Tab-separated table of C-alpha atoms and ligand atoms in Angstrom:
chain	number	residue	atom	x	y	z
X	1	UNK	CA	6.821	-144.751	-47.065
X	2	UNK	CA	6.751	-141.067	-47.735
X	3	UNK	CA	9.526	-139.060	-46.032
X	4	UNK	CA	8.584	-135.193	-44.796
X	5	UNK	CA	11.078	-132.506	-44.041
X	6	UNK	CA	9.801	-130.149	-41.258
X	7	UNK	CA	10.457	-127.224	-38.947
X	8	UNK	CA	9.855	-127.468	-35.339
X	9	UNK	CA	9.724	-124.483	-32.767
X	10	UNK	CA	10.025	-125.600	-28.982
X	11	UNK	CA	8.574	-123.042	-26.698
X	12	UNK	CA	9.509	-124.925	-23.313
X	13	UNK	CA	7.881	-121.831	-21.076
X	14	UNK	CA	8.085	-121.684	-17.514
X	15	UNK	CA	8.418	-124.281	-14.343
X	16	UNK	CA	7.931	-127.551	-15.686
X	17	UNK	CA	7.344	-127.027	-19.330
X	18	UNK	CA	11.045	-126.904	-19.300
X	19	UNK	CA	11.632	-130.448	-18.286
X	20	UNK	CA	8.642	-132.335	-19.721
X	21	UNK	CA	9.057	-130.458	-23.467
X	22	UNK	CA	12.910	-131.763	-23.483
X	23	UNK	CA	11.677	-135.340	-23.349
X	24	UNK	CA	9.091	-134.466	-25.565
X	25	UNK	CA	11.482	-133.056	-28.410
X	26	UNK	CA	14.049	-136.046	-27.550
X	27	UNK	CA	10.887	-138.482	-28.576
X	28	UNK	CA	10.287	-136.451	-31.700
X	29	UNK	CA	14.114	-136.685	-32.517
X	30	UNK	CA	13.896	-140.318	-32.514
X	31	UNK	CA	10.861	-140.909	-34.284
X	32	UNK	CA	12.693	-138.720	-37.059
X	33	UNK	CA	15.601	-141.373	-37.356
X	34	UNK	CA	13.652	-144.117	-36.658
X	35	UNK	CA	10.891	-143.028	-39.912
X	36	UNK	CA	14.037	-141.343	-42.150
X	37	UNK	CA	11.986	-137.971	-41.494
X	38	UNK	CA	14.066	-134.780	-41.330
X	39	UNK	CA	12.649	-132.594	-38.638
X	40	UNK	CA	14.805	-129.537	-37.827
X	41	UNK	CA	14.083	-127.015	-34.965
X	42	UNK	CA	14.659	-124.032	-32.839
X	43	UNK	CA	13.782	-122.717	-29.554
X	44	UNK	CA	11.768	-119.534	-28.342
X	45	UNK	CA	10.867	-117.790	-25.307
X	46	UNK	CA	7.208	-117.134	-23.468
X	47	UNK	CA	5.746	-116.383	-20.059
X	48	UNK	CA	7.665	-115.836	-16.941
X	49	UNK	CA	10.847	-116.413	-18.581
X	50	UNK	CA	10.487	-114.038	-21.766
X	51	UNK	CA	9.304	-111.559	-19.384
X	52	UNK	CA	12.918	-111.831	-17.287
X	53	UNK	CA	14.411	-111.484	-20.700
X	54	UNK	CA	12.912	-109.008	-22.453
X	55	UNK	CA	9.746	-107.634	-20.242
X	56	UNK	CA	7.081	-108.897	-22.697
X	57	UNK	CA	5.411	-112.808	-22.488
X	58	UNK	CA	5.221	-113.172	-25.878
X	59	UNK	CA	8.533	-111.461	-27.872
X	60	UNK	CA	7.801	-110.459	-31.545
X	61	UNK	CA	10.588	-112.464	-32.386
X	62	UNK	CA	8.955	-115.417	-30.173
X	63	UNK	CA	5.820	-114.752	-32.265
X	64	UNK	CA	7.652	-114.269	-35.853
X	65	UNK	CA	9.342	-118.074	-35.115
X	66	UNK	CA	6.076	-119.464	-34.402
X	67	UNK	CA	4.232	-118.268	-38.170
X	68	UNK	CA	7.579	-119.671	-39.902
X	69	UNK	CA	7.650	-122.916	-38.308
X	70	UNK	CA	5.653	-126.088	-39.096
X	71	UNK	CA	4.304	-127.092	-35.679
X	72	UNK	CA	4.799	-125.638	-32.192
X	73	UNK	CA	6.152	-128.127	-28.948
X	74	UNK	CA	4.924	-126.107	-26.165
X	75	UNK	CA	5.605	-126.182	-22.649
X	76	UNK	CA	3.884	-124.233	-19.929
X	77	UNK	CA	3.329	-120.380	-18.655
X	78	UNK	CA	2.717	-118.904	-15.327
X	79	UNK	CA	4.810	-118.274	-12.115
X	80	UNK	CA	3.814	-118.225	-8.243
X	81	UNK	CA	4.871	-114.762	-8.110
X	82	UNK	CA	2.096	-112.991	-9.953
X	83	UNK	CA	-0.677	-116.112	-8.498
X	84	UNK	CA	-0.733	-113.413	-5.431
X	85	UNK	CA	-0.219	-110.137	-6.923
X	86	UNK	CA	-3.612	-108.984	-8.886
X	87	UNK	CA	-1.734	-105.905	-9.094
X	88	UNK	CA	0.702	-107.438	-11.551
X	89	UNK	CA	0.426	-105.571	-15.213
X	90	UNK	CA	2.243	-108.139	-17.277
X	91	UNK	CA	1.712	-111.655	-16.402
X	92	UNK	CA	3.208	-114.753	-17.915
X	93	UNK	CA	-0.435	-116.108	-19.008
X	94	UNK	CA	-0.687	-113.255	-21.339
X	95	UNK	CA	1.551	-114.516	-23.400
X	96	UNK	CA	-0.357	-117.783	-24.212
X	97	UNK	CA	-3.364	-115.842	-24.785
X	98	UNK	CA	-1.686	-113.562	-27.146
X	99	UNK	CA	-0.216	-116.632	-29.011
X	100	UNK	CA	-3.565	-118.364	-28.977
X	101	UNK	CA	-5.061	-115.236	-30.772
X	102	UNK	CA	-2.462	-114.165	-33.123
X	103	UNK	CA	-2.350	-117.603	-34.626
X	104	UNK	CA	-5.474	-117.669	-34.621
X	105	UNK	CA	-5.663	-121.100	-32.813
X	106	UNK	CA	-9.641	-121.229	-32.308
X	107	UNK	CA	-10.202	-124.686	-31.282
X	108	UNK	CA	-8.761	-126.734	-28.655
X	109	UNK	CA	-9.137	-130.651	-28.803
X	110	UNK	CA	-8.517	-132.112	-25.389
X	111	UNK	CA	-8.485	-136.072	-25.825
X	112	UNK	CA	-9.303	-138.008	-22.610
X	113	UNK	CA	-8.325	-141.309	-22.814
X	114	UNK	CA	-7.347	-143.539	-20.086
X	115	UNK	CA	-5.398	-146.398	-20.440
X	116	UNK	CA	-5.963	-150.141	-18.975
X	117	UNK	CA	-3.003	-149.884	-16.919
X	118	UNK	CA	-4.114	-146.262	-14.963
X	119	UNK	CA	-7.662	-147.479	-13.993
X	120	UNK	CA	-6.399	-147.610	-10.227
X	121	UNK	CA	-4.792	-144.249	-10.242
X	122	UNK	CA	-7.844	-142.853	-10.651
X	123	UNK	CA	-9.853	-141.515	-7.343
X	124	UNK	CA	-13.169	-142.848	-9.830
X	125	UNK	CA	-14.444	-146.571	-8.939
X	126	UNK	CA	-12.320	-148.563	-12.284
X	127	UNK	CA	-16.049	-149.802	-13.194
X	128	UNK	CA	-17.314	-146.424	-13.653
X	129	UNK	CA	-13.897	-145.165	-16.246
X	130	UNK	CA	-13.191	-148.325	-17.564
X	131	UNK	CA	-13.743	-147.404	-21.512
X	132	UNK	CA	-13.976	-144.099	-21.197
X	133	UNK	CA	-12.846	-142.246	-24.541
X	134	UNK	CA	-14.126	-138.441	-24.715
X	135	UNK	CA	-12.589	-136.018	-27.116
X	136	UNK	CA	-13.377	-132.073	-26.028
X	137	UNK	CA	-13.450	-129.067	-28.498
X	138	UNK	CA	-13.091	-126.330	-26.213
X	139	UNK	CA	-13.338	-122.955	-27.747
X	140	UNK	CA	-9.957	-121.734	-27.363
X	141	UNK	CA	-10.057	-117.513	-28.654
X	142	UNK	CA	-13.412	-116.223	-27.821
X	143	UNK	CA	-15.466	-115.761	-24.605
X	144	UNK	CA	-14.850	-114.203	-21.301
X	145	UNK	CA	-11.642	-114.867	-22.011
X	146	UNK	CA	-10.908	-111.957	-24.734
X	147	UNK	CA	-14.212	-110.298	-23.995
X	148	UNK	CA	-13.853	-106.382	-23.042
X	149	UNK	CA	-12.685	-106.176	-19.513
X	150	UNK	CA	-11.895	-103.585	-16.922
X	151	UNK	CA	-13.269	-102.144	-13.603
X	152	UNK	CA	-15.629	-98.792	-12.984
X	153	UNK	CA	-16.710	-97.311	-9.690
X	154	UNK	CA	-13.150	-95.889	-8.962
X	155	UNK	CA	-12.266	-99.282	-9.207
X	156	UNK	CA	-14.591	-101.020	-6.817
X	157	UNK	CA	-16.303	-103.053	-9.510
X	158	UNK	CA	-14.834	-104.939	-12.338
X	159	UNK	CA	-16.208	-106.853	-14.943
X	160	UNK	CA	-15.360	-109.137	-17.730
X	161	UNK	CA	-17.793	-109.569	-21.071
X	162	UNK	CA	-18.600	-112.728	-22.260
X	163	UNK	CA	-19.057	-112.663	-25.965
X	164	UNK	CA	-19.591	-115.071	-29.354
X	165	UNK	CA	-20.017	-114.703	-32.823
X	166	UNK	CA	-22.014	-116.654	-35.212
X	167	UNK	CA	-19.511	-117.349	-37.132
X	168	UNK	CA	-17.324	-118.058	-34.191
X	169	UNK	CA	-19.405	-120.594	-32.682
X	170	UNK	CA	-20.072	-122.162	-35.912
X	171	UNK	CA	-16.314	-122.873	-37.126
X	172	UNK	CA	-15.722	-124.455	-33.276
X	173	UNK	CA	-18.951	-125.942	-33.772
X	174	UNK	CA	-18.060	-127.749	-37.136
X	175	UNK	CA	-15.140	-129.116	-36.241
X	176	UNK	CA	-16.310	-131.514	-33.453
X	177	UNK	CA	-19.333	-132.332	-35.890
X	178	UNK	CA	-16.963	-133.554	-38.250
X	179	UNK	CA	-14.739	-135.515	-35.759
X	180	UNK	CA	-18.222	-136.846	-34.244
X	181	UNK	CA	-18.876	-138.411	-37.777
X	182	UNK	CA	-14.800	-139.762	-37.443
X	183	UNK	CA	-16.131	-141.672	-33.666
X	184	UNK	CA	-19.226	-142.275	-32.187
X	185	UNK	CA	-21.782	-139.654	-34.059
X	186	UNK	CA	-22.258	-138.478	-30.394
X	187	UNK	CA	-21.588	-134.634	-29.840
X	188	UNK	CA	-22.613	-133.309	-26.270
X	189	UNK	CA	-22.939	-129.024	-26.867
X	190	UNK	CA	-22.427	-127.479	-23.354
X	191	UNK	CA	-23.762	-124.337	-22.545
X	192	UNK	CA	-25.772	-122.242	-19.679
X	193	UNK	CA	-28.356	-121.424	-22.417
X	194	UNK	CA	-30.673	-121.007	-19.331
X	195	UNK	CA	-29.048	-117.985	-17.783
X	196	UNK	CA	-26.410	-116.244	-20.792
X	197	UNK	CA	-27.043	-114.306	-24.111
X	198	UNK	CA	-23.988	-115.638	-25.375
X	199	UNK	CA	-25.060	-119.725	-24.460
X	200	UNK	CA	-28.298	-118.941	-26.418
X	201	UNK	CA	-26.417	-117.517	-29.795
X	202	UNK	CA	-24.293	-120.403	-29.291
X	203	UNK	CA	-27.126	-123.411	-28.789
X	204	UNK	CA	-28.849	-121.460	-31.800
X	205	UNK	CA	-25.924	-122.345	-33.753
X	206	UNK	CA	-25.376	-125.671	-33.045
X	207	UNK	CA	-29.181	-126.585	-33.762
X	208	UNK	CA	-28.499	-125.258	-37.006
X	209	UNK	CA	-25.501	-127.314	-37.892
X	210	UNK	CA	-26.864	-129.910	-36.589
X	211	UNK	CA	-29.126	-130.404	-39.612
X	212	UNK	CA	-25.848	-130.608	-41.835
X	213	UNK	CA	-24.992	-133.920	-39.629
X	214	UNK	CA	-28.434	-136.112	-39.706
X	215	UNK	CA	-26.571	-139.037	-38.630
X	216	UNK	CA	-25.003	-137.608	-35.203
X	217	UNK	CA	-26.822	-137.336	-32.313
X	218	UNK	CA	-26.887	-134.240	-30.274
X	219	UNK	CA	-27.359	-133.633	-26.802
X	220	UNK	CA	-27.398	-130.431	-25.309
X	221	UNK	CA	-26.130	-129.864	-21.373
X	222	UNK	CA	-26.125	-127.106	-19.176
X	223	UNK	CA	-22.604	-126.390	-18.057
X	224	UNK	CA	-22.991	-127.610	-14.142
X	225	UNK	CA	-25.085	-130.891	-15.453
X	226	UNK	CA	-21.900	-131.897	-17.206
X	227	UNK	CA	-19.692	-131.115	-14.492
X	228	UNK	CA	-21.698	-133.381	-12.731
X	229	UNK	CA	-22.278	-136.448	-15.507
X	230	UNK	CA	-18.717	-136.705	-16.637
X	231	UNK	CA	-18.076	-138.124	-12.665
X	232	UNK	CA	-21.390	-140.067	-12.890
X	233	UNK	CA	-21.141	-141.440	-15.691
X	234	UNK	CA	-17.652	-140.789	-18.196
X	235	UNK	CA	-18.565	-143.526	-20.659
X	236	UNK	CA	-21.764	-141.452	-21.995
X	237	UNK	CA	-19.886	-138.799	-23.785
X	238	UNK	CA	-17.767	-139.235	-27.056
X	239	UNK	CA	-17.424	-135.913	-28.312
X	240	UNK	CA	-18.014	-132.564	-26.427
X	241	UNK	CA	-18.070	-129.187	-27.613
X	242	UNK	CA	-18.013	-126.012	-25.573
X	243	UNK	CA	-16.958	-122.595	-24.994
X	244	UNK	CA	-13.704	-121.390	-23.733
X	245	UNK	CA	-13.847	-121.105	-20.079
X	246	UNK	CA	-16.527	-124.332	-19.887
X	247	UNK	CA	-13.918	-126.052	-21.558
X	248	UNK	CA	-10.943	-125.135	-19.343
X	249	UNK	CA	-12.819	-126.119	-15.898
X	250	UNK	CA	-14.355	-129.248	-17.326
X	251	UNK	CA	-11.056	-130.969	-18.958
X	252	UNK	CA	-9.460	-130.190	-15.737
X	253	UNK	CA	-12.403	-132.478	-14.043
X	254	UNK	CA	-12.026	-135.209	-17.097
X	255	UNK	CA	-8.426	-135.260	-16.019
X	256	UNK	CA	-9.155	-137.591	-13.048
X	257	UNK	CA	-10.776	-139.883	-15.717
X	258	UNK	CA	-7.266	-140.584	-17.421
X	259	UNK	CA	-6.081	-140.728	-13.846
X	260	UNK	CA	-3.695	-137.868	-13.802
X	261	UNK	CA	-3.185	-133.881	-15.042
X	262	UNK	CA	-0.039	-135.640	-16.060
X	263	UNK	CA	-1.219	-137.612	-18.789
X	264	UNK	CA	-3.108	-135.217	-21.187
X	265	UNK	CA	-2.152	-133.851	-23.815
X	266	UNK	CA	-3.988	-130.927	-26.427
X	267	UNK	CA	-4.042	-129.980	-29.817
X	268	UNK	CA	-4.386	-126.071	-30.867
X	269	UNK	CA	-5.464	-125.693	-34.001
X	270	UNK	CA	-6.942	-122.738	-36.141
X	271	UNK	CA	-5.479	-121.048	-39.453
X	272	UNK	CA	-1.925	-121.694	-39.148
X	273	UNK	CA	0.570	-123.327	-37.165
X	274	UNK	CA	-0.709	-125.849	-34.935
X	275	UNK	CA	0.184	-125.493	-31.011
X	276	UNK	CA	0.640	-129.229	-29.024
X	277	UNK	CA	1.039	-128.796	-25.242
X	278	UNK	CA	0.266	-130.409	-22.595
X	279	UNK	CA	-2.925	-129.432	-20.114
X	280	UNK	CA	-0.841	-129.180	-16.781
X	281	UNK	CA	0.528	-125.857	-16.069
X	282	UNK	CA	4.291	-125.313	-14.596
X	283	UNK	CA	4.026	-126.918	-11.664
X	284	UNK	CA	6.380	-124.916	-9.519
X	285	UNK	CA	5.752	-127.087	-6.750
X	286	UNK	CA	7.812	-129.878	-8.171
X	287	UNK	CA	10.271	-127.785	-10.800
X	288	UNK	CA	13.757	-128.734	-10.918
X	289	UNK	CA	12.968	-132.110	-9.336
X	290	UNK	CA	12.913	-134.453	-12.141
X	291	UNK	CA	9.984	-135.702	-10.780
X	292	UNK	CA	7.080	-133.897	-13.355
X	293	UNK	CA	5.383	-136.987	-15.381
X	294	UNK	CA	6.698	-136.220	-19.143
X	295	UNK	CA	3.935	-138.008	-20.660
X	296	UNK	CA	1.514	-135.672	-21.270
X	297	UNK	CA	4.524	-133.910	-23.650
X	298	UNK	CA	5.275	-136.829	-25.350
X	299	UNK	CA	1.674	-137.027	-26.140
X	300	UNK	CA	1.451	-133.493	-27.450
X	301	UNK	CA	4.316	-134.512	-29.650
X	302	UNK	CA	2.165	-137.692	-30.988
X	303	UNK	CA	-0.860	-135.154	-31.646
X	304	UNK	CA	1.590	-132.706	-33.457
X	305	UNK	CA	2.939	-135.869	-36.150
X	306	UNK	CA	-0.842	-136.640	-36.455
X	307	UNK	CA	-2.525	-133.552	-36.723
X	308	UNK	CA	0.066	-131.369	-38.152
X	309	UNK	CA	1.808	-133.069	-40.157
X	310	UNK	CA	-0.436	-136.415	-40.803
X	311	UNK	CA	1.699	-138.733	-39.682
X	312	UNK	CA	-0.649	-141.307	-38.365
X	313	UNK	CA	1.657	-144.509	-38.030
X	314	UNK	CA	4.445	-142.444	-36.529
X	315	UNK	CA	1.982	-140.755	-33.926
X	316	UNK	CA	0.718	-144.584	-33.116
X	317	UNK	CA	4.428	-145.652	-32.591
X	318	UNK	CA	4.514	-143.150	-29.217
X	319	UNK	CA	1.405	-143.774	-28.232
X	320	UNK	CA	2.195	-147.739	-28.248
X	321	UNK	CA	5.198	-146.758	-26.322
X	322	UNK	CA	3.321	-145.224	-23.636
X	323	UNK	CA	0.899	-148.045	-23.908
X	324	UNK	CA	3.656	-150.663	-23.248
X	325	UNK	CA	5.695	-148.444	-21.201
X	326	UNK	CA	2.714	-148.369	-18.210
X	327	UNK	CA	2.144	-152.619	-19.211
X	328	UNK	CA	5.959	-152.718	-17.637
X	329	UNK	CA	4.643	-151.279	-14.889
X	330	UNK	CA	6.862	-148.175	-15.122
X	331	UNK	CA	5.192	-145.143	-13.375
X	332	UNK	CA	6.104	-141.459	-12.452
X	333	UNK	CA	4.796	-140.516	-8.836
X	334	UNK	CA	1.590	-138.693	-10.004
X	335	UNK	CA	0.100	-142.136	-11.666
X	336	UNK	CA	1.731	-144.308	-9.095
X	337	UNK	CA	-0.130	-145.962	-6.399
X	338	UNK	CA	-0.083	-147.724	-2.984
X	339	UNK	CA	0.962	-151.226	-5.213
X	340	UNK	CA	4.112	-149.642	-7.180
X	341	UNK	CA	6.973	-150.676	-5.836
X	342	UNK	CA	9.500	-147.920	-5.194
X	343	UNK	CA	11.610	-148.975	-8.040
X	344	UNK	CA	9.058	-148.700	-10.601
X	345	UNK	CA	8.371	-145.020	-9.926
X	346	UNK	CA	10.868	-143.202	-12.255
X	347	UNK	CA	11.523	-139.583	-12.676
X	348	UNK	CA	10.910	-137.437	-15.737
X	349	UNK	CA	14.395	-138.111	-17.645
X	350	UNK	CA	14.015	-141.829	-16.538
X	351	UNK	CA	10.808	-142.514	-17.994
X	352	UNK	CA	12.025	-140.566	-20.745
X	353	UNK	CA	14.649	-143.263	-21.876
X	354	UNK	CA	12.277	-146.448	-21.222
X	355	UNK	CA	9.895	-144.659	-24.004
X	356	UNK	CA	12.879	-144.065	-26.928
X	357	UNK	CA	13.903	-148.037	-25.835
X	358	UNK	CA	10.161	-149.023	-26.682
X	359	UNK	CA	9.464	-146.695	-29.460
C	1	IPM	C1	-5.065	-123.865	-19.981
C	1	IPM	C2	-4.611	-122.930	-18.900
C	1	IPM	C3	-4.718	-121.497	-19.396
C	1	IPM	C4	-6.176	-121.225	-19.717
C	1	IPM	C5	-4.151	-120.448	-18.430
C	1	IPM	C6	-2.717	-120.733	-18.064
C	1	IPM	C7	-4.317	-119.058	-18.954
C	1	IPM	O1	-5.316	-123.136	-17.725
C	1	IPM	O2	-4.456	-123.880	-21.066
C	1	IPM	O3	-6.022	-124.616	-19.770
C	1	IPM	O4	-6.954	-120.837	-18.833
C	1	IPM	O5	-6.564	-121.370	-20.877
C	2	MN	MN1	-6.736	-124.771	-17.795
């Protein structure tokens, strides 16, 4: 069994990236002594809380760690405080977008898989989920998102420029092609090709790639058509691609179909380090509670010792620990329902332990 030595940054963020990424680094720990794998690591700031400490979201020195270290843990950004001030100049959000562009982290894989035990938590009918296994590439540096931005008319109007490049569209474009040939050979593209510039550059480019990969089939959706089929009808897709803000809405809708914002996990990948987080956001609503569901970090961390550092059997381990940890019947309140008893509802720390005892 090979052995790898590796550096770790944890970038815990605001609300309840603090509590969920703890579990999630205490899971990494003991996959390390469990494999004889020396991980080492070190903590940096972002979002609300590196703007308390030092009035920018995304430190140089927060940035500098990230570039020197192997794979990032990341928590969550944002803060109630600026949700109601558009007036706000530096926001905590900025500071994952900076990250996701200086790293150059172009492509966002959003796995949405629901497991057996969560069918019921669900508000889907179970016949419609059960087997439901859809992998997004969302576009994660490009679009509206980074697009020029600003308002005119003494202010009265603002606008924000969606935009793609060829070559953008084509590097997001290949990578779900290739992980289509890994599943399925089913790639949905999802665009509004009907109405925007940039949806007809980037259906262009897909059609062309397509030829590369004869042996997947492509379908190509308009943006509210898939909004609607992924409730319809989950089991249909296998491997989506889309832009950056189609991609943000829609995994928040395929959430329901692994029952819970609470169980999914991404992967940010691009030209360097690789970025695992969660898709929840910080949660202020229940921080400091103990009650956020840490599962969604300790999946991030399974991603990370796949996709980062190819550690397949080690990344199985967790996920068989969730797996097993939701056949005991253990639950956190967000995947619990009317038939948990109270007992079997833990909080974040709590569920925390039963996964190290099962992994
Ligand atoms: C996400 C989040 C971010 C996004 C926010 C916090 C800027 O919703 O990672 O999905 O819109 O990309
Ligand atoms: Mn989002």
């Amino acid at each position: 069994m090979k052995m790898v030595k590796k550096h770790i940054l944890i970038v815990p963020g605001d609300g309840i990236g603090q509590e969920v990424t703890a579990v999630g680094k205490k899971v990494l720990e003991k996959i390390a002594a469990k494999f004889g794998h020396e991980f080492t690591y070190d903590e940096a700031l972002i979002g609300h809380e590196a703007i308390e400490a030092t009035g920018d979201p995304l430190p140089a020195e927060t940035l500098a760690k990230m570039k020197a270290s192997d794979a990032v843990l990341f928590g969550a950004v944002g803060h109630p405080k600026y949700d109601n001030d558009p007036s706000a100049k530096v926001r905590p959000e900025q500071g994952l977008l900076r990250m996701r562009k200086e790293l150059g982290l172009y492509a966002n894989l959003r796995p949405i898989k629901l497991f057996d035990e969560l069918l019921g938590a669900s508000s889907i009918k179970p016949e419609i989920l059960k087997g439901a296994d859809i992998l997004f590439f969302r576009e994660l540096t490009g679009d509206i998102y980074f697009g020029e931005k600003g308002r005119k008319n003494n202010g009265d109007t603002a606008y924000d420029v969606a935009e793609y490049s060829r070559y953008e569209v084509e590097r997001i474009g290949r990578k779900a092609f290739d992980a289509a040939m890994t599943r399925k050979k089913h790639l949905v593209s999802v665009d509004k090709a009907n109405v925007l510039e940039s949806s007809r550059l980037w259906r262009e480019v897909i059609q062309k790639l397509a030829l590369e990969y004869p042996e997947v089939t492509v379908e190509y959706q308009f943006v509210d058509a898939t909004a609607m089929l992924l409730i319809k009808d989950p089991k249909r897709f296998d491997v989506v691609v889309t832009a950056n803000l189609f991609g943000d809405i829609l995994t928040d809708e395929a959430s329901q179909i692994a029952g819970s914002m609470g169980m999914l996990a991404s992967a940010s990948i691009g030209d360097g380090t690789g970025v695992y987080e969660p898709i929840h956001g910080s949660a202020h609503d229940i921080t400091g509670k103990g009650l956020a569901n840490p599962l969604a970090s300790i999946l991030s961390a399974a991603l990370l010792l796949d996709i980062s550092f190819g550690l397949k059997k080690e990344s199985e381990t967790i996920i068989n620990a969730v797996d097993a940890l939701l056949k005991k019947g253990f639950r956190t309140r967000d995947i619990a329902d009317a038939s948990t008893p109270a007992n079997m509802i833990l909080g974040t720390e709590a569920i925390g332990e039963e996964i190290l005892k099962l992994i």
